[in-house]
Amino acid sequence: MSTTGATADPPPGSRKSSSSGDPLAALGSLPGVSDSVESVRKAVDRVYKHRVMRRRSNEITSEAALRGARGSAALSGADWALEEVRRRSDFGSGDEARTMGAALRLSAEAGQLLSIWRQSPLRVLARLHLVAAADQADQVGRPRKEGESVDEPLIGLPLPAAAEAHGRLEGLAELVIAGSSAPALVTAAVVHGELLALRPFTSHNGLLARTAERIVLVGSGLDPKSVCPAEVGHAELGRDAYLAALAGYVSGTPEGVASWIAHCGRAVELGARESTAVCEALQRGAA
């Protein structure tokens, strides 16, 4: 999926369908993907059918946002206990605290950008980076330039050159704007994987990629109340599994891309399970 200019190739696994008007749709037919899509749909339905959701959905949404931020920060090196996140109010001192603060700010900001995403995903990504990395002066809110380093130590994949990253990012934005008949899980997984592969900003790319995945899942209508935080599931599955699945996506093979989509699907299911547990606790009066 490499490029040499401003023209981006289609996402990994979709080269064979690049002549069609909907290159993401073919990914839905990769082995095992339809099963993942159906399993995610059932898991999400279980949360939304819970009796607590009818009366206290705002509380579930707020709790999912907090837990999602904690999970995303854990994958970026700040693995704090949930109660520590609740307790802390100062997130400006130390690398882990800044990472956690960025994750919390992104979680809060995501809901404000849903209406903009389908019209201008690049604008949304720039805004997310501005929110996450407000202390980075002139490197904030814009894709990296040639020669600028990227602070993403937990992702050891080869880093595309800035020109290639720009071209592929524009190509991804075009796919989002054009829309797709692909299931929401497929689109969310591609957005997530592509941003991690490109690391288009100088920092916080992992946090941004997971926030963008959430925006797609919510904006698509799969999880309109944002109560199924995939970030929780990604953290629960573990960093090693996360990076191994990402390597499959970057490989561009049908098997690798299908494995990444399935991994993202499992993360959404685990996020749904987490919120179901919160519903049960609220029902018992224990939370």
mmCIF file of C-alpha atoms in Angstrom:
data_model
loop_
_atom_site.group_PDB
_atom_site.id
_atom_site.type_symbol
_atom_site.label_atom_id
_atom_site.label_comp_id
_atom_site.label_asym_id
_atom_site.label_seq_id
_atom_site.Cartn_x
_atom_site.Cartn_y
_atom_site.Cartn_z
ATOM 1 C CA MET A 1 0.000 0.000 0.000
ATOM 2 C CA SER A 2 2.895 2.346 -0.582
ATOM 3 C CA THR A 3 2.668 5.566 -2.535
ATOM 4 C CA THR A 4 5.147 7.896 -4.148
ATOM 5 C CA GLY A 5 3.045 11.042 -4.243
ATOM 6 C CA ALA A 6 -0.300 12.417 -3.295
ATOM 7 C CA THR A 7 -2.206 9.477 -4.782
ATOM 8 C CA ALA A 8 -2.917 6.831 -2.168
ATOM 9 C CA ASP A 9 -3.388 3.132 -2.786
ATOM 10 C CA PRO A 10 -6.494 1.476 -1.344
ATOM 11 C CA PRO A 11 -6.249 -0.041 2.154
ATOM 12 C CA PRO A 12 -4.490 -3.398 2.612
ATOM 13 C CA GLY A 13 -6.506 -6.338 1.347
ATOM 14 C CA SER A 14 -8.605 -4.236 -1.043
ATOM 15 C CA ARG A 15 -6.254 -3.930 -4.020
ATOM 16 C CA LYS A 16 -8.264 -6.417 -6.066
ATOM 17 C CA SER A 17 -11.380 -4.285 -5.726
ATOM 18 C CA SER A 18 -9.714 -0.913 -6.285
ATOM 19 C CA SER A 19 -11.507 -0.457 -9.589
ATOM 20 C CA SER A 20 -14.878 -0.488 -7.850
ATOM 21 C CA GLY A 21 -16.499 2.513 -6.261
ATOM 22 C CA ASP A 22 -16.456 0.920 -2.815
ATOM 23 C CA PRO A 23 -13.058 -0.645 -2.121
ATOM 24 C CA LEU A 24 -13.817 -1.292 1.547
ATOM 25 C CA ALA A 25 -16.795 -3.488 0.733
ATOM 26 C CA ALA A 26 -14.600 -6.374 -0.432
ATOM 27 C CA LEU A 27 -13.032 -6.602 3.010
ATOM 28 C CA GLY A 28 -16.367 -7.723 4.402
ATOM 29 C CA SER A 29 -16.066 -10.944 2.430
ATOM 30 C CA LEU A 30 -12.653 -11.889 3.794
ATOM 31 C CA PRO A 31 -12.627 -15.193 5.714
ATOM 32 C CA GLY A 32 -14.161 -14.863 9.153
ATOM 33 C CA VAL A 33 -15.091 -11.189 8.850
ATOM 34 C CA SER A 34 -18.836 -11.749 8.463
ATOM 35 C CA ASP A 35 -18.765 -13.889 11.605
ATOM 36 C CA SER A 36 -16.991 -11.099 13.494
ATOM 37 C CA VAL A 37 -19.508 -8.542 12.255
ATOM 38 C CA GLU A 38 -22.433 -10.678 13.388
ATOM 39 C CA SER A 39 -20.850 -11.410 16.763
ATOM 40 C CA VAL A 40 -20.259 -7.699 17.351
ATOM 41 C CA ARG A 41 -23.844 -6.863 16.401
ATOM 42 C CA LYS A 42 -25.192 -9.376 18.919
ATOM 43 C CA ALA A 43 -22.886 -8.107 21.680
ATOM 44 C CA VAL A 44 -23.917 -4.501 21.075
ATOM 45 C CA ASP A 45 -27.602 -5.449 20.968
ATOM 46 C CA ARG A 46 -27.310 -7.105 24.375
ATOM 47 C CA VAL A 47 -26.126 -3.860 25.950
ATOM 48 C CA TYR A 48 -28.808 -1.743 24.316
ATOM 49 C CA LYS A 49 -31.555 -4.155 25.353
ATOM 50 C CA HIS A 50 -30.528 -4.074 29.003
ATOM 51 C CA ARG A 51 -33.278 -2.538 31.132
ATOM 52 C CA VAL A 52 -30.816 -0.102 32.773
ATOM 53 C CA MET A 53 -30.068 1.453 29.385
ATOM 54 C CA ARG A 54 -33.662 2.654 29.137
ATOM 55 C CA ARG A 55 -33.339 4.773 32.266
ATOM 56 C CA ARG A 56 -29.661 5.512 32.825
ATOM 57 C CA SER A 57 -27.977 5.465 29.433
ATOM 58 C CA ASN A 58 -26.172 8.756 30.103
ATOM 59 C CA GLU A 59 -24.442 7.188 33.081
ATOM 60 C CA ILE A 60 -23.385 4.197 30.999
ATOM 61 C CA THR A 61 -22.031 6.500 28.298
ATOM 62 C CA SER A 62 -20.011 8.501 30.822
ATOM 63 C CA GLU A 63 -18.600 5.379 32.439
ATOM 64 C CA ALA A 64 -17.752 3.893 29.031
ATOM 65 C CA ALA A 65 -15.875 7.081 28.121
ATOM 66 C CA LEU A 66 -13.815 6.912 31.293
ATOM 67 C CA ARG A 67 -13.040 3.230 30.932
ATOM 68 C CA GLY A 68 -12.273 3.628 27.253
ATOM 69 C CA ALA A 69 -9.799 6.417 27.967
ATOM 70 C CA ARG A 70 -8.131 4.303 30.633
ATOM 71 C CA GLY A 71 -7.815 1.379 28.227
ATOM 72 C CA SER A 72 -6.419 3.494 25.414
ATOM 73 C CA ALA A 73 -3.872 5.104 27.734
ATOM 74 C CA ALA A 74 -2.807 1.660 28.947
ATOM 75 C CA LEU A 75 -1.896 0.672 25.382
ATOM 76 C CA SER A 76 0.178 3.857 25.133
ATOM 77 C CA GLY A 77 2.161 3.085 28.273
ATOM 78 C CA ALA A 78 0.029 4.543 31.096
ATOM 79 C CA ASP A 79 -1.573 1.458 32.611
ATOM 80 C CA TRP A 80 -3.361 2.915 35.628
ATOM 81 C CA ALA A 81 -6.036 1.362 37.781
ATOM 82 C CA LEU A 82 -9.503 2.704 37.070
ATOM 83 C CA GLU A 83 -9.853 4.109 40.572
ATOM 84 C CA GLU A 84 -6.572 5.986 40.155
ATOM 85 C CA VAL A 85 -7.965 7.638 37.041
ATOM 86 C CA ARG A 86 -11.098 8.622 38.950
ATOM 87 C CA ARG A 87 -9.087 9.997 41.853
ATOM 88 C CA ARG A 88 -6.519 12.050 39.984
ATOM 89 C CA SER A 89 -7.123 15.625 38.920
ATOM 90 C CA ASP A 90 -3.573 16.575 37.866
ATOM 91 C CA PHE A 91 -2.530 15.069 34.545
ATOM 92 C CA GLY A 92 0.268 17.475 33.666
ATOM 93 C CA SER A 93 3.184 16.027 35.619
ATOM 94 C CA GLY A 94 5.093 13.053 34.213
ATOM 95 C CA ASP A 95 4.842 11.154 30.934
ATOM 96 C CA GLU A 96 2.221 8.667 32.107
ATOM 97 C CA ALA A 97 0.030 11.392 33.600
ATOM 98 C CA ARG A 98 0.209 13.411 30.385
ATOM 99 C CA THR A 99 -0.711 10.329 28.360
ATOM 100 C CA MET A 100 -3.690 9.674 30.606
ATOM 101 C CA GLY A 101 -4.755 13.319 30.424
ATOM 102 C CA ALA A 102 -4.556 13.229 26.632
ATOM 103 C CA ALA A 103 -6.674 10.069 26.510
ATOM 104 C CA LEU A 104 -9.321 11.638 28.746
ATOM 105 C CA ARG A 105 -9.428 14.824 26.679
ATOM 106 C CA LEU A 106 -9.778 12.838 23.459
ATOM 107 C CA SER A 107 -12.598 10.772 24.908
ATOM 108 C CA ALA A 108 -14.450 13.943 25.853
ATOM 109 C CA GLU A 109 -13.799 15.612 22.499
ATOM 110 C CA ALA A 110 -14.817 12.692 20.281
ATOM 111 C CA GLY A 111 -18.533 13.211 20.788
ATOM 112 C CA GLN A 112 -18.278 16.806 19.591
ATOM 113 C CA LEU A 113 -16.810 15.776 16.235
ATOM 114 C CA LEU A 114 -19.257 13.148 15.004
ATOM 115 C CA SER A 115 -21.079 15.480 12.627
ATOM 116 C CA ILE A 116 -17.812 16.659 11.058
ATOM 117 C CA TRP A 117 -16.143 13.281 10.548
ATOM 118 C CA ARG A 118 -17.908 12.182 7.365
ATOM 119 C CA GLN A 119 -17.453 15.592 5.711
ATOM 120 C CA SER A 120 -13.898 16.336 6.816
ATOM 121 C CA PRO A 121 -12.020 13.517 8.557
ATOM 122 C CA LEU A 122 -8.682 15.308 8.165
ATOM 123 C CA ARG A 123 -10.075 18.282 10.037
ATOM 124 C CA VAL A 124 -11.235 15.978 12.811
ATOM 125 C CA LEU A 125 -7.849 14.277 13.059
ATOM 126 C CA ALA A 126 -6.105 17.652 13.225
ATOM 127 C CA ARG A 127 -8.463 18.735 15.989
ATOM 128 C CA LEU A 128 -7.874 15.516 17.911
ATOM 129 C CA HIS A 129 -4.127 15.988 17.733
ATOM 130 C CA LEU A 130 -4.500 19.572 18.908
ATOM 131 C CA VAL A 131 -6.490 18.345 21.895
ATOM 132 C CA ALA A 132 -4.075 15.518 22.698
ATOM 133 C CA ALA A 133 -0.782 17.356 22.212
ATOM 134 C CA ALA A 134 -1.465 20.924 23.209
ATOM 135 C CA ASP A 135 2.024 21.263 24.705
ATOM 136 C CA GLN A 136 3.948 20.574 21.487
ATOM 137 C CA ALA A 137 3.974 24.109 20.061
ATOM 138 C CA ASP A 138 4.194 24.229 16.258
ATOM 139 C CA GLN A 139 3.939 20.436 15.838
ATOM 140 C CA VAL A 140 0.332 20.377 17.024
ATOM 141 C CA GLY A 141 -2.676 19.825 14.789
ATOM 142 C CA ARG A 142 -0.867 19.060 11.545
ATOM 143 C CA PRO A 143 0.676 15.962 9.948
ATOM 144 C CA ARG A 144 4.398 15.542 10.441
ATOM 145 C CA LYS A 145 6.893 17.027 8.019
ATOM 146 C CA GLU A 146 9.815 15.251 6.383
ATOM 147 C CA GLY A 147 12.574 14.764 8.915
ATOM 148 C CA GLU A 148 10.403 15.164 12.012
ATOM 149 C CA SER A 149 10.588 12.298 14.468
ATOM 150 C CA VAL A 150 7.579 10.424 15.827
ATOM 151 C CA ASP A 151 7.177 9.710 19.514
ATOM 152 C CA GLU A 152 5.369 6.366 19.442
ATOM 153 C CA PRO A 153 7.831 3.972 21.136
ATOM 154 C CA LEU A 154 5.413 1.099 21.663
ATOM 155 C CA ILE A 155 4.830 0.616 17.928
ATOM 156 C CA GLY A 156 7.987 -0.721 16.299
ATOM 157 C CA LEU A 157 6.758 -1.048 12.713
ATOM 158 C CA PRO A 158 8.672 0.721 9.958
ATOM 159 C CA LEU A 159 7.611 4.364 9.703
ATOM 160 C CA PRO A 160 6.428 5.569 6.266
ATOM 161 C CA ALA A 161 8.044 8.738 4.955
ATOM 162 C CA ALA A 162 6.047 11.913 5.507
ATOM 163 C CA ALA A 163 5.100 12.230 1.820
ATOM 164 C CA GLU A 164 3.795 8.666 1.745
ATOM 165 C CA ALA A 165 1.907 9.184 5.001
ATOM 166 C CA HIS A 166 0.297 12.355 3.628
ATOM 167 C CA GLY A 167 -0.822 10.625 0.441
ATOM 168 C CA ARG A 168 -2.267 7.627 2.204
ATOM 169 C CA LEU A 169 -3.973 9.836 4.778
ATOM 170 C CA GLU A 170 -5.653 11.773 1.980
ATOM 171 C CA GLY A 171 -6.703 8.495 0.395
ATOM 172 C CA LEU A 172 -8.202 7.305 3.668
ATOM 173 C CA ALA A 173 -10.104 10.590 4.003
ATOM 174 C CA GLU A 174 -11.491 10.168 0.490
ATOM 175 C CA LEU A 175 -12.794 6.707 1.393
ATOM 176 C CA VAL A 176 -14.503 8.054 4.517
ATOM 177 C CA ILE A 177 -16.104 10.946 2.638
ATOM 178 C CA ALA A 178 -17.266 8.693 -0.206
ATOM 179 C CA GLY A 179 -18.945 6.331 2.237
ATOM 180 C CA SER A 180 -19.103 2.571 2.006
ATOM 181 C CA SER A 181 -21.519 -0.332 2.207
ATOM 182 C CA ALA A 182 -18.940 -2.146 4.325
ATOM 183 C CA PRO A 183 -20.021 -2.965 7.885
ATOM 184 C CA ALA A 184 -19.107 -0.367 10.492
ATOM 185 C CA LEU A 185 -16.635 -2.778 12.091
ATOM 186 C CA VAL A 186 -14.701 -3.064 8.830
ATOM 187 C CA THR A 187 -14.503 0.691 8.289
ATOM 188 C CA ALA A 188 -13.545 1.318 11.911
ATOM 189 C CA ALA A 189 -10.819 -1.321 11.789
ATOM 190 C CA VAL A 190 -9.343 0.092 8.583
ATOM 191 C CA VAL A 191 -9.336 3.656 9.951
ATOM 192 C CA HIS A 192 -7.729 2.438 13.165
ATOM 193 C CA GLY A 193 -5.144 0.250 11.453
ATOM 194 C CA GLU A 194 -4.232 2.788 8.806
ATOM 195 C CA LEU A 195 -3.615 5.557 11.344
ATOM 196 C CA LEU A 196 -1.409 3.247 13.398
ATOM 197 C CA ALA A 197 0.491 2.146 10.306
ATOM 198 C CA LEU A 198 1.023 5.719 9.083
ATOM 199 C CA ARG A 199 1.576 7.479 12.421
ATOM 200 C CA PRO A 200 0.908 10.743 10.557
ATOM 201 C CA PHE A 201 1.482 13.022 13.560
ATOM 202 C CA THR A 202 4.575 13.531 15.671
ATOM 203 C CA SER A 203 2.924 12.036 18.760
ATOM 204 C CA HIS A 204 -0.216 10.437 20.237
ATOM 205 C CA ASN A 205 -0.990 8.456 17.084
ATOM 206 C CA GLY A 206 -2.139 5.423 19.037
ATOM 207 C CA LEU A 207 -4.556 7.466 21.119
ATOM 208 C CA LEU A 208 -5.844 9.197 17.975
ATOM 209 C CA ALA A 209 -6.281 5.934 16.076
ATOM 210 C CA ARG A 210 -8.368 4.410 18.842
ATOM 211 C CA THR A 211 -10.445 7.579 19.193
ATOM 212 C CA ALA A 212 -11.084 7.581 15.444
ATOM 213 C CA GLU A 213 -12.203 3.960 15.657
ATOM 214 C CA ARG A 214 -14.690 4.997 18.345
ATOM 215 C CA ILE A 215 -15.963 7.878 16.197
ATOM 216 C CA VAL A 216 -16.632 5.516 13.286
ATOM 217 C CA LEU A 217 -18.453 2.986 15.466
ATOM 218 C CA VAL A 218 -20.640 5.676 17.011
ATOM 219 C CA GLY A 219 -21.220 7.726 13.868
ATOM 220 C CA SER A 220 -22.158 4.654 11.849
ATOM 221 C CA GLY A 221 -25.075 3.939 14.160
ATOM 222 C CA LEU A 222 -23.648 0.647 15.405
ATOM 223 C CA ASP A 223 -23.073 2.151 18.854
ATOM 224 C CA PRO A 224 -24.889 5.508 18.770
ATOM 225 C CA LYS A 225 -24.747 6.094 22.543
ATOM 226 C CA SER A 226 -21.035 5.189 22.695
ATOM 227 C CA VAL A 227 -21.443 2.515 25.333
ATOM 228 C CA CYS A 228 -19.232 -0.205 23.814
ATOM 229 C CA PRO A 229 -15.666 1.111 24.279
ATOM 230 C CA ALA A 230 -13.391 -0.901 22.009
ATOM 231 C CA GLU A 231 -10.409 0.611 23.824
ATOM 232 C CA VAL A 232 -11.338 -1.451 26.882
ATOM 233 C CA GLY A 233 -11.247 -4.592 24.792
ATOM 234 C CA HIS A 234 -7.955 -3.718 23.099
ATOM 235 C CA ALA A 235 -6.362 -3.232 26.507
ATOM 236 C CA GLU A 236 -7.857 -6.458 27.852
ATOM 237 C CA LEU A 237 -6.585 -8.445 24.880
ATOM 238 C CA GLY A 238 -3.122 -7.075 25.619
ATOM 239 C CA ARG A 239 -0.445 -5.093 23.863
ATOM 240 C CA ASP A 240 1.290 -8.141 22.375
ATOM 241 C CA ALA A 241 -1.893 -9.356 20.691
ATOM 242 C CA TYR A 242 -2.648 -5.804 19.567
ATOM 243 C CA LEU A 243 0.734 -5.363 17.904
ATOM 244 C CA ALA A 244 0.626 -8.843 16.353
ATOM 245 C CA ALA A 245 -2.790 -8.136 14.818
ATOM 246 C CA LEU A 246 -1.580 -4.749 13.601
ATOM 247 C CA ALA A 247 1.396 -6.416 11.904
ATOM 248 C CA GLY A 248 -1.112 -8.578 10.045
ATOM 249 C CA TYR A 249 -2.932 -5.491 8.833
ATOM 250 C CA VAL A 250 0.287 -3.836 7.685
ATOM 251 C CA SER A 251 1.283 -7.001 5.814
ATOM 252 C CA GLY A 252 -1.613 -6.340 3.443
ATOM 253 C CA THR A 253 -2.427 -10.038 3.041
ATOM 254 C CA PRO A 254 -6.098 -11.054 3.110
ATOM 255 C CA GLU A 255 -5.386 -13.262 6.129
ATOM 256 C CA GLY A 256 -3.576 -10.471 7.972
ATOM 257 C CA VAL A 257 -6.250 -7.880 7.312
ATOM 258 C CA ALA A 258 -9.029 -10.315 8.272
ATOM 259 C CA SER A 259 -7.170 -11.098 11.499
ATOM 260 C CA TRP A 260 -6.946 -7.387 12.344
ATOM 261 C CA ILE A 261 -10.656 -6.841 11.683
ATOM 262 C CA ALA A 262 -11.478 -9.861 13.859
ATOM 263 C CA HIS A 263 -9.219 -8.499 16.604
ATOM 264 C CA CYS A 264 -11.020 -5.152 16.500
ATOM 265 C CA GLY A 265 -14.337 -6.979 16.583
ATOM 266 C CA ARG A 266 -13.330 -8.908 19.663
ATOM 267 C CA ALA A 267 -12.305 -5.619 21.292
ATOM 268 C CA VAL A 268 -15.754 -4.147 20.657
ATOM 269 C CA GLU A 269 -17.373 -7.269 22.106
ATOM 270 C CA LEU A 270 -15.268 -6.958 25.253
ATOM 271 C CA GLY A 271 -16.175 -3.280 25.502
ATOM 272 C CA ALA A 272 -19.831 -4.242 25.233
ATOM 273 C CA ARG A 273 -19.345 -6.849 27.937
ATOM 274 C CA GLU A 274 -17.771 -4.223 30.183
ATOM 275 C CA SER A 275 -20.758 -1.925 29.844
ATOM 276 C CA THR A 276 -23.149 -4.810 30.384
ATOM 277 C CA ALA A 277 -21.356 -5.438 33.673
ATOM 278 C CA VAL A 278 -21.769 -1.752 34.555
ATOM 279 C CA CYS A 279 -25.495 -2.042 33.807
ATOM 280 C CA GLU A 280 -25.728 -5.063 36.072
ATOM 281 C CA ALA A 281 -23.898 -3.241 38.862
ATOM 282 C CA LEU A 282 -26.213 -0.240 38.552
ATOM 283 C CA GLN A 283 -29.215 -2.533 38.626
ATOM 284 C CA ARG A 284 -27.962 -4.081 41.875
ATOM 285 C CA GLY A 285 -27.240 -0.647 43.293
ATOM 286 C CA ALA A 286 -23.565 -1.475 43.566
ATOM 287 C CA ALA A 287 -22.232 1.290 41.316
#
